[in-house]
PDB file of C-alpha atoms and ligand atoms in Angstrom:
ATOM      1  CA  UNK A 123      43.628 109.639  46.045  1.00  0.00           C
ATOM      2  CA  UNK A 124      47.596 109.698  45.682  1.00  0.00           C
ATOM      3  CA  UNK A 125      48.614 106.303  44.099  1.00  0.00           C
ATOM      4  CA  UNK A 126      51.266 105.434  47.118  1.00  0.00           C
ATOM      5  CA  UNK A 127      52.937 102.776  45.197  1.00  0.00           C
ATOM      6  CA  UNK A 128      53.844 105.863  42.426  1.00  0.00           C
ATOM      7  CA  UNK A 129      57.468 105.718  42.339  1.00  0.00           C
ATOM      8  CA  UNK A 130      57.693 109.147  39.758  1.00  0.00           C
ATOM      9  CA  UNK A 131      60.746 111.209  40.045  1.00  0.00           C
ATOM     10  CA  UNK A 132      62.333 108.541  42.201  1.00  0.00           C
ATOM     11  CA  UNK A 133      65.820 107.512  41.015  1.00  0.00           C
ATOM     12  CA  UNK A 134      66.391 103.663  41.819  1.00  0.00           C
ATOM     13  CA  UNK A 135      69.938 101.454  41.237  1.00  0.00           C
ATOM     14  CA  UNK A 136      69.798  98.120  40.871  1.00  0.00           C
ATOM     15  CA  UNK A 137      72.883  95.563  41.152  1.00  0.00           C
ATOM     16  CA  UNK A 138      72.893  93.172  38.431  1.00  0.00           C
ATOM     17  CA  UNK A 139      69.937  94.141  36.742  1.00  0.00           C
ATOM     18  CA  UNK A 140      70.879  92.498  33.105  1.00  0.00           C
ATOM     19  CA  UNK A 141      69.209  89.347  33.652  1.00  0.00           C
ATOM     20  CA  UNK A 142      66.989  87.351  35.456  1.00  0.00           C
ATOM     21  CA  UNK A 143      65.577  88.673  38.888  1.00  0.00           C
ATOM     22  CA  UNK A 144      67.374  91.697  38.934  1.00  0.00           C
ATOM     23  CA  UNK A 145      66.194  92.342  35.044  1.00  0.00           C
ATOM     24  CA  UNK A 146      62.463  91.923  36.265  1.00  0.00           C
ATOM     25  CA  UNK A 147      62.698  94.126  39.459  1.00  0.00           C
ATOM     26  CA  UNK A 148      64.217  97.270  37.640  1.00  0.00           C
ATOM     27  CA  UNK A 149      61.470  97.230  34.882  1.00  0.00           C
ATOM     28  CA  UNK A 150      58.338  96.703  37.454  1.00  0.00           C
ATOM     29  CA  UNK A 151      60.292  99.704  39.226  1.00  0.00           C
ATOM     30  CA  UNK A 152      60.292 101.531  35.781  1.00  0.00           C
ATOM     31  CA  UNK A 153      57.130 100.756  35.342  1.00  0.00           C
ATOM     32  CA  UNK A 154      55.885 102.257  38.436  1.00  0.00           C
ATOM     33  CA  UNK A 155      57.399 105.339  37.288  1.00  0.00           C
ATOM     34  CA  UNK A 156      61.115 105.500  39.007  1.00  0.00           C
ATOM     35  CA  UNK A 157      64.929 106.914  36.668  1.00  0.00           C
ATOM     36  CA  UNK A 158      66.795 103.184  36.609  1.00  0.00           C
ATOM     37  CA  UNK A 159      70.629 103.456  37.351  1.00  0.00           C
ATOM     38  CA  UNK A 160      71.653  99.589  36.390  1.00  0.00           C
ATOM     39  CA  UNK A 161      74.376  98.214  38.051  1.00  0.00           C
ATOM     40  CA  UNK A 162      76.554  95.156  36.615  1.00  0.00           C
ATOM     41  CA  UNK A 163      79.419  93.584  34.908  1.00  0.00           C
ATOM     42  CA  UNK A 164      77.638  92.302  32.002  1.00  0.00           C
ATOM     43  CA  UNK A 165      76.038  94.589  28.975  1.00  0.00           C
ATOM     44  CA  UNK A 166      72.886  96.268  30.107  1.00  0.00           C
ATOM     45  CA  UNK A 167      71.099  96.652  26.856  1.00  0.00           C
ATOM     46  CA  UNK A 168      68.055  94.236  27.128  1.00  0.00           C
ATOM     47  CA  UNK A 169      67.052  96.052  30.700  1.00  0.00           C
ATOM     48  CA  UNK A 170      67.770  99.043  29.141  1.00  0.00           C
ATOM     49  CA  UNK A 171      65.461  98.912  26.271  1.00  0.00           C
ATOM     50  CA  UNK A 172      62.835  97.525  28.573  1.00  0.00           C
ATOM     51  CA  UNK A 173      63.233 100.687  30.946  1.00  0.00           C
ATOM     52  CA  UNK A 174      63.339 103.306  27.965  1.00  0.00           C
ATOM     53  CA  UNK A 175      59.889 101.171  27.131  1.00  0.00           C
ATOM     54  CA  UNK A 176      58.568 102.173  30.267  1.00  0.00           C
ATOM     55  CA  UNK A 177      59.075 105.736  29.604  1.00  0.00           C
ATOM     56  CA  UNK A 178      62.112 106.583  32.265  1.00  0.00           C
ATOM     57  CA  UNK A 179      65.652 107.815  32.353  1.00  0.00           C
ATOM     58  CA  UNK A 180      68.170 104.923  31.897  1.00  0.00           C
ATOM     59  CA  UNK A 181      71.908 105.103  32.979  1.00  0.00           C
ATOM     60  CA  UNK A 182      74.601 102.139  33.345  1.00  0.00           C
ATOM     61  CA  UNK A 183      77.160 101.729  35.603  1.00  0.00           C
ATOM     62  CA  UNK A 184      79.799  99.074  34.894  1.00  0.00           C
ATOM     63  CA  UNK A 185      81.075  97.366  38.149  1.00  0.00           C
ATOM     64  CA  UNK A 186      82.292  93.785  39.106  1.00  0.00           C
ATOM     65  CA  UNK A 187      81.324  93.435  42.712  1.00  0.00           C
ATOM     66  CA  UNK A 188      83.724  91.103  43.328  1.00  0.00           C
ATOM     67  CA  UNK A 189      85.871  93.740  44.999  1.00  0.00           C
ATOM     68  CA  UNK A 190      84.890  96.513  47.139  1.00  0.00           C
ATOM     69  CA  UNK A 191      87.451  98.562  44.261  1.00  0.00           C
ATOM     70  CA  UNK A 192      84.343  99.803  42.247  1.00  0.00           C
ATOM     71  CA  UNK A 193      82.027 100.885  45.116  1.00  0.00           C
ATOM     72  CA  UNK A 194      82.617 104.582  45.903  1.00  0.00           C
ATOM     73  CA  UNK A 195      82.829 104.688  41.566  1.00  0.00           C
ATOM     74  CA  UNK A 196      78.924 103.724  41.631  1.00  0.00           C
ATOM     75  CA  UNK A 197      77.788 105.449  43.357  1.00  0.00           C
ATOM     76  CA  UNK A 198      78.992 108.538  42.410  1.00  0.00           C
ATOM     77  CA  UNK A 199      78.333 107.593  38.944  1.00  0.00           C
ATOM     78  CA  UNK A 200      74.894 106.534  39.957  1.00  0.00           C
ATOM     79  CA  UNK A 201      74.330 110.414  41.707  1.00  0.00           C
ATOM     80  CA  UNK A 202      75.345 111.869  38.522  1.00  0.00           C
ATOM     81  CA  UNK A 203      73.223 110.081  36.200  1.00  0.00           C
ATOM     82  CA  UNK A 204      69.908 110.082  38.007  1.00  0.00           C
ATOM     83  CA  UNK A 205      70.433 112.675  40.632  1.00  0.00           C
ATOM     84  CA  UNK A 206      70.206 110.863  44.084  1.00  0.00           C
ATOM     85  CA  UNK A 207      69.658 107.513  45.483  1.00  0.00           C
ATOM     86  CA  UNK A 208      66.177 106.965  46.512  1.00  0.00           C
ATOM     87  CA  UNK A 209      66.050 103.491  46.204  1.00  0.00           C
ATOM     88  CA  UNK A 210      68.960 100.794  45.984  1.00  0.00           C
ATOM     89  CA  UNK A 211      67.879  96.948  45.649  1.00  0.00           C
ATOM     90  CA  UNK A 212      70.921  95.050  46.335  1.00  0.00           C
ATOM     91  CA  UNK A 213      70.191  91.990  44.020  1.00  0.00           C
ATOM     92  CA  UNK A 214      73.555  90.808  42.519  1.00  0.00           C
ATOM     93  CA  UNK A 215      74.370  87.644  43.940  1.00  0.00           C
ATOM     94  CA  UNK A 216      76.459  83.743  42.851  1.00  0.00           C
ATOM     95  CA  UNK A 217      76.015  80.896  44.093  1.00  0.00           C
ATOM     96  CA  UNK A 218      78.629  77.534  44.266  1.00  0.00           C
ATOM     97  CA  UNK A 219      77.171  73.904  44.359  1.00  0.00           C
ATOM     98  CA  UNK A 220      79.865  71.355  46.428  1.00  0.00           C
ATOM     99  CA  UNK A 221      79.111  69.316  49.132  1.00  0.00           C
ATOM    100  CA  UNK A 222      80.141  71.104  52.305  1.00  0.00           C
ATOM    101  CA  UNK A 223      83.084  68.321  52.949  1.00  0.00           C
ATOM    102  CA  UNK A 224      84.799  69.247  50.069  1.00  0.00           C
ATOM    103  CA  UNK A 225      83.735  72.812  49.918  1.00  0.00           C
ATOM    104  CA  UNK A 226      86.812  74.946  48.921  1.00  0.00           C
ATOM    105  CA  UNK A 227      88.151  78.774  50.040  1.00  0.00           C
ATOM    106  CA  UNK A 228      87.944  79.972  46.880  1.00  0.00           C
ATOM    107  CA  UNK A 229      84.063  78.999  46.526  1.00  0.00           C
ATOM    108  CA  UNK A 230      83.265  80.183  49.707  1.00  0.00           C
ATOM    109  CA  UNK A 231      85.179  84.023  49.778  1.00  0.00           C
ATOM    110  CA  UNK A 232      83.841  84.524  45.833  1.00  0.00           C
ATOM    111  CA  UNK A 233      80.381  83.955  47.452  1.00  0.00           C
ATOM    112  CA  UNK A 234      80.678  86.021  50.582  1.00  0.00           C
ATOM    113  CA  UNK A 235      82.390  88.782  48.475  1.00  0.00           C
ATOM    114  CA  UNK A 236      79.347  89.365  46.442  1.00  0.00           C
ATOM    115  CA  UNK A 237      76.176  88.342  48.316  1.00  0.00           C
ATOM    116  CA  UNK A 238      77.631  89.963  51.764  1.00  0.00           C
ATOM    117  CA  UNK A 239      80.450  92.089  51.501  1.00  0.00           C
ATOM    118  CA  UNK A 240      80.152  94.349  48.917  1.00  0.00           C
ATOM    119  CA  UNK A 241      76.668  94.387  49.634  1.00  0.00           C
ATOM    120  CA  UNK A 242      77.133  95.500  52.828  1.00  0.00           C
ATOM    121  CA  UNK A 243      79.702  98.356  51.380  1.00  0.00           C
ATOM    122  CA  UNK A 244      77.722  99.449  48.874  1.00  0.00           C
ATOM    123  CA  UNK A 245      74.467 100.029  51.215  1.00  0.00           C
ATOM    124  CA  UNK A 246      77.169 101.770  53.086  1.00  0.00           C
ATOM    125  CA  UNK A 247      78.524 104.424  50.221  1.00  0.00           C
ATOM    126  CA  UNK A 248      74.827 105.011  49.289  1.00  0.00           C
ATOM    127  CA  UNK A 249      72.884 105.126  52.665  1.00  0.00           C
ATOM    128  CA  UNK A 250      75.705 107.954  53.541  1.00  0.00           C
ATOM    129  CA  UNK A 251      74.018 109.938  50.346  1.00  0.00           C
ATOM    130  CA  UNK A 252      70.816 109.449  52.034  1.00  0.00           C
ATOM    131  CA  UNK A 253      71.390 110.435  54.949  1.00  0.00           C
ATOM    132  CA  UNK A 254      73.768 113.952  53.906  1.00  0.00           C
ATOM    133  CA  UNK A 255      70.796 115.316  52.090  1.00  0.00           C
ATOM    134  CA  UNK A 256      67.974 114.334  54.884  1.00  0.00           C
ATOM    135  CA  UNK A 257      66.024 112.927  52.224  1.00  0.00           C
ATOM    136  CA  UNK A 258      66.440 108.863  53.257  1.00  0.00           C
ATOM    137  CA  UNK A 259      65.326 106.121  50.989  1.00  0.00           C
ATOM    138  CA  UNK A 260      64.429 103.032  50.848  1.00  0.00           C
ATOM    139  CA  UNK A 261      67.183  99.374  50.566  1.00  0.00           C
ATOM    140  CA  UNK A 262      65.602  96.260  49.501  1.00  0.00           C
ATOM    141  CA  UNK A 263      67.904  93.064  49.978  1.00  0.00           C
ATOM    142  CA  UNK A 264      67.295  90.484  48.080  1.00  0.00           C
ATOM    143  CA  UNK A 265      68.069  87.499  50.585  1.00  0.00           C
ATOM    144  CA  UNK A 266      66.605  83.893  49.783  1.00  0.00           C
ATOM    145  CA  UNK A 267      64.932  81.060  51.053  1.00  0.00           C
ATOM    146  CA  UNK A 268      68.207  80.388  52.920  1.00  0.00           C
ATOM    147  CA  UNK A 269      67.984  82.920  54.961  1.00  0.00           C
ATOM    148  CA  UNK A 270      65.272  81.030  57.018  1.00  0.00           C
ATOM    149  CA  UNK A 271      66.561  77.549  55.839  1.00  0.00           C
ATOM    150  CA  UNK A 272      69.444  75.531  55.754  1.00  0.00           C
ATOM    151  CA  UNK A 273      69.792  73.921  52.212  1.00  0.00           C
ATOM    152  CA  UNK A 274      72.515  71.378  50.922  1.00  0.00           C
ATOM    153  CA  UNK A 275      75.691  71.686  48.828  1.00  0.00           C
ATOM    154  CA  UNK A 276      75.370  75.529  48.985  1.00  0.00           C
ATOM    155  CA  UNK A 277      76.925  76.460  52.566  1.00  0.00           C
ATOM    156  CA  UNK A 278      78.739  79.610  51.465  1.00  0.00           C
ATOM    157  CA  UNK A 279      75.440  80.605  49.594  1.00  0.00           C
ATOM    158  CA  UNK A 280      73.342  80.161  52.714  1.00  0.00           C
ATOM    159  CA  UNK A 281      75.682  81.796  55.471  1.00  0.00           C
ATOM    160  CA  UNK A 282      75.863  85.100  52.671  1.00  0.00           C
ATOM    161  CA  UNK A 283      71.770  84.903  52.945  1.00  0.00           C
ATOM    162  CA  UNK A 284      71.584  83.799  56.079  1.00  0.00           C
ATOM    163  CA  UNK A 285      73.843  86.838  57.217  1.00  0.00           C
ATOM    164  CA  UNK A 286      71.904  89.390  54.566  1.00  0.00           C
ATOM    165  CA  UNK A 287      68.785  88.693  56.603  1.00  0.00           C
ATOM    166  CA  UNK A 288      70.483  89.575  59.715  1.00  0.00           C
ATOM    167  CA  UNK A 289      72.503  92.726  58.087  1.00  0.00           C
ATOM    168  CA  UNK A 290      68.625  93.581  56.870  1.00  0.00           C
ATOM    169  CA  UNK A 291      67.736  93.723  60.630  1.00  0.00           C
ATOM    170  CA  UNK A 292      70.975  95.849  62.063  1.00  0.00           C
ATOM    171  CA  UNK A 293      70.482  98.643  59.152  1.00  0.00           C
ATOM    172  CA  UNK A 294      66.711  98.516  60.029  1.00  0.00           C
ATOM    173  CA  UNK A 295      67.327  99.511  63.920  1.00  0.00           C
ATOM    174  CA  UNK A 296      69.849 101.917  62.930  1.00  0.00           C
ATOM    175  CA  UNK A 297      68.436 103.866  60.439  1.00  0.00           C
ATOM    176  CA  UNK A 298      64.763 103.594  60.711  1.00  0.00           C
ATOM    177  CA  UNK A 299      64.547 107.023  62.755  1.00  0.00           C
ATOM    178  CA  UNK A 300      66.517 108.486  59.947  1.00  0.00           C
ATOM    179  CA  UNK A 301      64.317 108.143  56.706  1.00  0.00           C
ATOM    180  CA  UNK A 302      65.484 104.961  55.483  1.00  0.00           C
ATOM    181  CA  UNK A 303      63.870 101.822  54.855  1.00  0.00           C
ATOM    182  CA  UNK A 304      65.847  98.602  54.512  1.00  0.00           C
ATOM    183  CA  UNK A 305      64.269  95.378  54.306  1.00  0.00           C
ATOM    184  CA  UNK A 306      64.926  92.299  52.153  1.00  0.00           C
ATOM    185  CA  UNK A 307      62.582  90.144  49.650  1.00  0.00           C
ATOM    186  CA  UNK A 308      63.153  86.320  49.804  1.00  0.00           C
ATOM    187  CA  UNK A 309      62.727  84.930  46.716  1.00  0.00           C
ATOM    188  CA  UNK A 310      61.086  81.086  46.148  1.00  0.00           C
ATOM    189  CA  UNK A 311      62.418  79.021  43.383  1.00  0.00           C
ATOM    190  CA  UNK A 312      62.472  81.262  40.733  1.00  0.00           C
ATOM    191  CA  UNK A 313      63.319  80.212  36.587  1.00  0.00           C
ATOM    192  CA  UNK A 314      66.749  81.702  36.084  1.00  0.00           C
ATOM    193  CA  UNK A 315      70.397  81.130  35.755  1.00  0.00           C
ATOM    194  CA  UNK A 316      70.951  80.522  39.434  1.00  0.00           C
ATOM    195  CA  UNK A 317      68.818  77.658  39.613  1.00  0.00           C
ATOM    196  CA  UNK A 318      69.742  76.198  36.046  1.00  0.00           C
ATOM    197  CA  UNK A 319      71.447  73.067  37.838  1.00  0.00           C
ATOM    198  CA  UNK A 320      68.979  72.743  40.096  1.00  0.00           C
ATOM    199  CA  UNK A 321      66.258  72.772  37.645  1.00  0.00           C
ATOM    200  CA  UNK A 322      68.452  70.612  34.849  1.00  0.00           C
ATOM    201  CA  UNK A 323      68.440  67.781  37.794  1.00  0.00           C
ATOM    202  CA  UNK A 324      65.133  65.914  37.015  1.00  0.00           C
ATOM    203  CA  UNK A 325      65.187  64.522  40.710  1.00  0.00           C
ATOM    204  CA  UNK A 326      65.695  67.740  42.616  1.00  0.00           C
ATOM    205  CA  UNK A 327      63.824  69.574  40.150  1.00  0.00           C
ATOM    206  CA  UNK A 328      60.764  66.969  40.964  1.00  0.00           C
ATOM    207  CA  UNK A 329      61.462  67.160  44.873  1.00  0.00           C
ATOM    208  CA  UNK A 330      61.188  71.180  44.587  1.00  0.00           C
ATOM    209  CA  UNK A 331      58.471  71.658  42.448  1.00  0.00           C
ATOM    210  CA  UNK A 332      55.994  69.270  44.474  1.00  0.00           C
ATOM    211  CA  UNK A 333      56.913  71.374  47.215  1.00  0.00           C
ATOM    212  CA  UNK A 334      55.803  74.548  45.827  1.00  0.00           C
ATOM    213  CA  UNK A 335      52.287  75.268  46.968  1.00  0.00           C
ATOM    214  CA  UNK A 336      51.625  77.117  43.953  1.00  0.00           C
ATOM    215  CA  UNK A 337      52.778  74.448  41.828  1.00  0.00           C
ATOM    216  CA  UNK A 338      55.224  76.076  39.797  1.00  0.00           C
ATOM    217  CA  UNK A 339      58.140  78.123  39.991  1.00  0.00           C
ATOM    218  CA  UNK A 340      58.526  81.505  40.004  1.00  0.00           C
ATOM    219  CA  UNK A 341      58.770  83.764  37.319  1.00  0.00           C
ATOM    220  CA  UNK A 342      60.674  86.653  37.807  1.00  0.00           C
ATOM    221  CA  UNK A 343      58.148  88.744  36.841  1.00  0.00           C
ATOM    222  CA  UNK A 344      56.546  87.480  39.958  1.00  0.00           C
ATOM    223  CA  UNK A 345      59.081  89.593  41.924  1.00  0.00           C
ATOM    224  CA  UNK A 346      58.085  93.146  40.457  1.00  0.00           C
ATOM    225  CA  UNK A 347      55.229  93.794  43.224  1.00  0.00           C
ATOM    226  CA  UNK A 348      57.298  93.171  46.433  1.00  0.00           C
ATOM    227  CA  UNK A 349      60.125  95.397  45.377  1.00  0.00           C
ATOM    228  CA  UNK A 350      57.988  98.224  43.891  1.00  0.00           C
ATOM    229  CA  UNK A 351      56.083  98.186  47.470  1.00  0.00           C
ATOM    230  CA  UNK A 352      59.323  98.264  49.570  1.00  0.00           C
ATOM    231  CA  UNK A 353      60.356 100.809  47.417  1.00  0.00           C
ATOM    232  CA  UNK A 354      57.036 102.760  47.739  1.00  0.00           C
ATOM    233  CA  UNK A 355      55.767 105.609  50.035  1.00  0.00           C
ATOM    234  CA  UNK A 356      53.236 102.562  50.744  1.00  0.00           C
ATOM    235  CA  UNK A 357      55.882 100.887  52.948  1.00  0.00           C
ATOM    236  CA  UNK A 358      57.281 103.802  54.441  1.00  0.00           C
ATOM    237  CA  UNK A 359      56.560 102.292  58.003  1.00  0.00           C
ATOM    238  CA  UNK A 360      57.866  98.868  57.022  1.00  0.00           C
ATOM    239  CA  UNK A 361      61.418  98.439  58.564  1.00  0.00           C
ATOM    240  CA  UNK A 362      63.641  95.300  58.906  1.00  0.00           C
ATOM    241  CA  UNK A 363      61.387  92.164  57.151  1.00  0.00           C
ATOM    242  CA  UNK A 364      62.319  89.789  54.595  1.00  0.00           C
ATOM    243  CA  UNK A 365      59.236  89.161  52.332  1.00  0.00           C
ATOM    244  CA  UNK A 366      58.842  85.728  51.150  1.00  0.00           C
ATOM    245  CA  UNK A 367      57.692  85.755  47.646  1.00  0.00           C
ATOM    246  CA  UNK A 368      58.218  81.780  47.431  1.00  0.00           C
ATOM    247  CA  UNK A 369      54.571  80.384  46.047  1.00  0.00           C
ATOM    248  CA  UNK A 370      53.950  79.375  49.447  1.00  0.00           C
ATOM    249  CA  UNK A 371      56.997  77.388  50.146  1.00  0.00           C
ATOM    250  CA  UNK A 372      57.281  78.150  53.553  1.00  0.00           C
ATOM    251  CA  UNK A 373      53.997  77.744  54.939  1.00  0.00           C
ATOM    252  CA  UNK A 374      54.544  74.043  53.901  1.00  0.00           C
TER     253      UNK A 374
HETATM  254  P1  NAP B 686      71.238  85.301  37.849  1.00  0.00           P
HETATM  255  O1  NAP B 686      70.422  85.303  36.607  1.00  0.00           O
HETATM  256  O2  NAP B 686      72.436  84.449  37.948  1.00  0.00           O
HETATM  257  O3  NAP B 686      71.591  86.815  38.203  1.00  0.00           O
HETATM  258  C1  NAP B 686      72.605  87.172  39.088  1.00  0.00           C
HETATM  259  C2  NAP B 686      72.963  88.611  38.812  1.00  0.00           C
HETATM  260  O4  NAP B 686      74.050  88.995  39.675  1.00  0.00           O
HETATM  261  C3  NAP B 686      73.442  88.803  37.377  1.00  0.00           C
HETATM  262  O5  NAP B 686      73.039  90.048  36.913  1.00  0.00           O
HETATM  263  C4  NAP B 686      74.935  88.761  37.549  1.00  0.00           C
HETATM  264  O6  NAP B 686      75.664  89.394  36.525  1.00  0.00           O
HETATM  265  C5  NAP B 686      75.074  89.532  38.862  1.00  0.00           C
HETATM  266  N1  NAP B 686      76.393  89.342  39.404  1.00  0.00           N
HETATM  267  C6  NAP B 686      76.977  88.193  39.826  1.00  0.00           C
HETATM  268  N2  NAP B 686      78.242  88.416  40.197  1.00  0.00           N
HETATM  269  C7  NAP B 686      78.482  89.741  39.993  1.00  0.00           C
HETATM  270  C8  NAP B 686      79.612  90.573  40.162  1.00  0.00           C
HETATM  271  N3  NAP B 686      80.781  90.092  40.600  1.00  0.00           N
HETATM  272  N4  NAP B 686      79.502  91.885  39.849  1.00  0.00           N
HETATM  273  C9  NAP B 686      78.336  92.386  39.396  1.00  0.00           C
HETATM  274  N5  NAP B 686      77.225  91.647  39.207  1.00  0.00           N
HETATM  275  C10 NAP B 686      77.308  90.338  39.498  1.00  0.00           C
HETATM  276  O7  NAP B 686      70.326  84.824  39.053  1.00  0.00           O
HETATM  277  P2  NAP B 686      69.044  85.475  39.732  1.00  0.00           P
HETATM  278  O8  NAP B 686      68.230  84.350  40.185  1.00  0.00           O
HETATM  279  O9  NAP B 686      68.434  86.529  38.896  1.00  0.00           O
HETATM  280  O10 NAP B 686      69.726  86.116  41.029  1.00  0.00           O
HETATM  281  C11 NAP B 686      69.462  87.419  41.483  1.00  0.00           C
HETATM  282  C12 NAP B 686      69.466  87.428  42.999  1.00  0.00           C
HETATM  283  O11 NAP B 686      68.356  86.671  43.442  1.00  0.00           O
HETATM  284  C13 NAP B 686      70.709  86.786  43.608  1.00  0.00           C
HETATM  285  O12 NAP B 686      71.103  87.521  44.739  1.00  0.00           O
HETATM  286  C14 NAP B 686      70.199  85.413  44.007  1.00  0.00           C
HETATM  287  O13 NAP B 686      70.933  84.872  45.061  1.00  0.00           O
HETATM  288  C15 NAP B 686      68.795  85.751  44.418  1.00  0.00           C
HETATM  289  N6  NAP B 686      67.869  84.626  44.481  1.00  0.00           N
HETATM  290  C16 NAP B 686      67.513  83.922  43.362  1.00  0.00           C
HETATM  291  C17 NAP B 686      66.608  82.870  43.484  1.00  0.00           C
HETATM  292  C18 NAP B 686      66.144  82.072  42.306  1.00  0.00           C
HETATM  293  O14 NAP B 686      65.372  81.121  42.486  1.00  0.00           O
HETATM  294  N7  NAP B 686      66.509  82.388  41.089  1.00  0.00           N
HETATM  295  C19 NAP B 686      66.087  82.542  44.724  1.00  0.00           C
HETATM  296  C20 NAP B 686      66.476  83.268  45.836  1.00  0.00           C
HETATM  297  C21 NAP B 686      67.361  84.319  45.700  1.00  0.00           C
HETATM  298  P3  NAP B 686      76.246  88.499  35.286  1.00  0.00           P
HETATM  299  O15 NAP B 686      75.074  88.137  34.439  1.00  0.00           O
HETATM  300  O16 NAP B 686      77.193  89.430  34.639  1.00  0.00           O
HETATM  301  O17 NAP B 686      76.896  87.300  35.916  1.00  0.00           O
END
């Protein structure tokens, strides 16, 4: 029987895939056989050995997603170096701690710039690839336990996830007819350098962790399964869900 979580010959990009849960998703994806076109401002060359490990083409694309100046750039550059989008996991993404009475402009707009807009953009310039060739594809999100829940001292971080859940939905309905999967994965509490404060705070890091039905938080190799199904023929009827991979946090 066909393995239907085989991703061979698939070509998948991956936004800020140097580190932490990006890093993780785009070797599991290598692993399970798919080119990796890595997507980031930072140097790429940890992923990239990891990938060339797993036996697959490697390409990097330089981009700061701050702007949307960079976005018709990748994904042209990502078409050259691994021949199409198949897959695109939209996983770059800051987050700014302030209580939301003193919340500032600047921390909410350098938020919503990365988690939202240019994700939104960027789905946009590569979904239009997709769809020209008739050959669709799959879009995994990666969204957050704030997209179901409120949070505190993170409001610009939980409106972008909040509204990537939603955004996750709309593509869904309009281009599930036409080949392409988009969903989102909601990741728990997960050991990297978005939740350094968090975890550096002995009292929060207390409160979270005896919340965690699994008792412990996630590491981001715990992430590689969800996205290599979304991004499988496995999941090819699976349209508009966000997949919490949270230890059980929200069954709580
Ligand atoms: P991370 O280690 O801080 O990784 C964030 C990634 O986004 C890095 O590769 C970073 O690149 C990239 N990035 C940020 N701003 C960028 C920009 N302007 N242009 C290009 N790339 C940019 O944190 P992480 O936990 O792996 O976060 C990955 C995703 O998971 C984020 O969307 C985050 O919201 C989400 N998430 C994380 C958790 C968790 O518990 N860790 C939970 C739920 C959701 P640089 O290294 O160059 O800054």
């Amino acid at each position: 029987m066909k393995n239907p979580f085989d991703l061979t010959g698939k070509t998948a990009v991956v936004t800020g895939a140097n580190t932490g849960l990006g890093r993780s998703i785009a070797v599991a994806l290598a692993e399970a056989g798919a080119g990796i076109v890595a997507v980031g401002r930072s140097a790429m060359d940890e992923t990239e050995r990891l990938c060339r490990e797993a036996g697959v083409a490697f390409h990097a694309v330089q981009a700061d997603l701050s702007s949307l100046e960079p976005i018709e750039r990748t994904v042209a550059e990502a078409v050259a170096g691994g021949g199409r989008i198949d897959i695109l996991v939209n996983n770059a993404g800051i987050i700014r701690r302030a209580d939301a009475i003193d919340f500032s402009e600047k921390d909410w707009d350098d938020v919503m710039n990365v988690n939202l807009k240019s994700t939104f953009f960027l789905t946009q310039a590569a979904a239009r690839t997709m769809l020209a060739d008739g050959l669709g594809g799959k879009i995994i999100n990666i969204a957050s336990l704030l997209s179901f829940q409120g949070g505190i001292r993170i409001p610009s971080y939980t409106a972008s996830k909040s509204g990537l859940a939603g955004l996750t939905r709309l593509l869904a309905c309009e281009w599930a007819a036409k080949g392409i999967n988009v969903n989102a994965i909601a990741p728990g509490y997960f050991v990297t350098n978005n939740t350094e404060a968090l975890r550096d705070d002995p009292k929060r890091s207390s409160e979270i962790l005896g919340r965690i039905p699994a008792g412990r938080w996630g590491d981001p190799g715990d992430l590689g399964g969800a996205a290599v199904f979304l991004a499988s023929a496995a999941a090819d009827y699976v349209h508009g869900i966000v997949l919490p991979v949270d230890g059980g946090w929200l069954a709580r």
